[in-house]
Amino acid sequence: MSEKFNRLSVQETVLERQARMLSSSYNIRVVFKAGPPRTNGEVIFIPPVPDNVSPELMSAMQGYLDHEAGHIMFTEFSVFQDLQDKVLFLCLNAVEDIRMERCVIDTFPGSLYNLKNAHLFVYNRVRENWDNLTLFN
């Protein structure tokens, strides 16, 4: 077995174990699917682990899983249901992210580590691509 295959298997196992813990304790389904991390209130969609995953991305993916699980556990989705204005939705979601992550950290203190890694990963990507960003893309 190649070293790359072993490393990838271990990394997928880490995310799958975290997902199983969440799903068994909170009846949350986790699906590995291309696209940004997201939830519909019942299912968490996380991108599959790429072959060449860096330690930073792997840590961020654990934070994404904690973040999306936090939405399922602590966000009142009906507040967002009828919002038609995308900018208003994004602003409200940003405020909700702060509130919800505080609830996650209060409930699961160890999640602070994962969430900080996810924030740092996103911050670094935004900083690297700042000149190419447009409002809310």
Coordinates of C-alpha atoms in Angstrom, one line a residue, residues 43-124:
V43 CA -27.6 16.9 6.3
I44 CA -24.1 18.3 6.4
F45 CA -22.3 18.4 3.0
I46 CA -18.5 18.3 3.2
P47 CA -16.2 18.2 0.2
P48 CA -14.3 14.9 -0.3
V49 CA -10.8 14.8 1.0
P50 CA -8.4 15.5 -2.0
D51 CA -5.5 13.2 -2.6
N52 CA -3.0 15.9 -1.9
V53 CA -4.7 17.3 1.3
S54 CA -2.5 19.5 3.4
P55 CA -2.5 19.3 7.2
E56 CA -4.0 22.8 7.2
L57 CA -6.9 21.9 4.9
M58 CA -7.5 18.7 6.9
S59 CA -7.7 20.7 10.1
A60 CA -10.0 23.2 8.4
M61 CA -12.3 20.4 7.3
Q62 CA -12.7 19.3 10.9
G63 CA -13.7 22.8 11.7
Y64 CA -16.1 23.0 8.9
L65 CA -17.8 19.8 10.2
D66 CA -18.1 21.3 13.7
H67 CA -19.4 24.6 12.2
E68 CA -22.1 23.0 10.1
A69 CA -23.1 20.6 12.9
G70 CA -23.5 23.7 15.1
H71 CA -26.0 25.2 12.7
I72 CA -28.1 22.0 12.9
M73 CA -27.9 22.0 16.7
F74 CA -28.3 25.8 17.4
T75 CA -29.6 27.7 14.4
E76 CA -33.3 28.5 13.9
F77 CA -33.6 27.9 10.2
S78 CA -37.1 29.4 9.9
V79 CA -35.5 32.9 10.4
F80 CA -33.7 32.4 7.1
Q81 CA -36.5 30.7 5.2
D82 CA -38.2 33.7 3.6
L83 CA -35.2 35.9 3.0
Q84 CA -35.0 36.9 -0.6
D85 CA -32.2 39.5 -0.4
K86 CA -28.8 37.7 -0.8
V87 CA -26.8 40.5 0.9
L88 CA -29.2 40.5 3.9
F89 CA -29.0 36.7 4.1
L90 CA -25.2 36.8 4.1
C91 CA -25.1 39.5 6.8
L92 CA -27.6 37.7 9.0
N93 CA -25.7 34.4 8.5
A94 CA -22.4 36.1 9.5
V95 CA -23.9 37.3 12.8
E96 CA -25.5 33.9 13.3
D97 CA -22.2 32.2 12.7
I98 CA -20.7 34.1 15.6
R99 CA -23.6 33.3 18.0
M100 CA -23.8 29.7 16.9
E101 CA -20.1 29.0 17.2
R102 CA -20.2 30.4 20.8
C103 CA -22.9 27.8 21.5
V104 CA -20.8 25.1 20.0
I105 CA -17.7 26.0 22.0
D106 CA -19.7 26.2 25.2
T107 CA -21.2 22.8 24.6
F108 CA -18.0 21.2 23.1
P109 CA -14.9 23.1 24.4
G110 CA -12.6 21.0 22.2
S111 CA -14.3 22.4 19.1
L112 CA -12.5 25.7 19.7
Y113 CA -9.4 24.1 18.2
N114 CA -11.1 22.9 15.0
L115 CA -13.0 26.2 14.5
K116 CA -9.9 28.3 15.0
N117 CA -8.1 26.2 12.3
A118 CA -11.0 26.6 9.9
H119 CA -11.1 30.4 10.5
L120 CA -7.3 30.6 10.0
F121 CA -7.5 28.6 6.8
V122 CA -10.3 30.8 5.3
Y123 CA -8.5 34.0 6.5
N124 CA -5.3 32.9 4.7

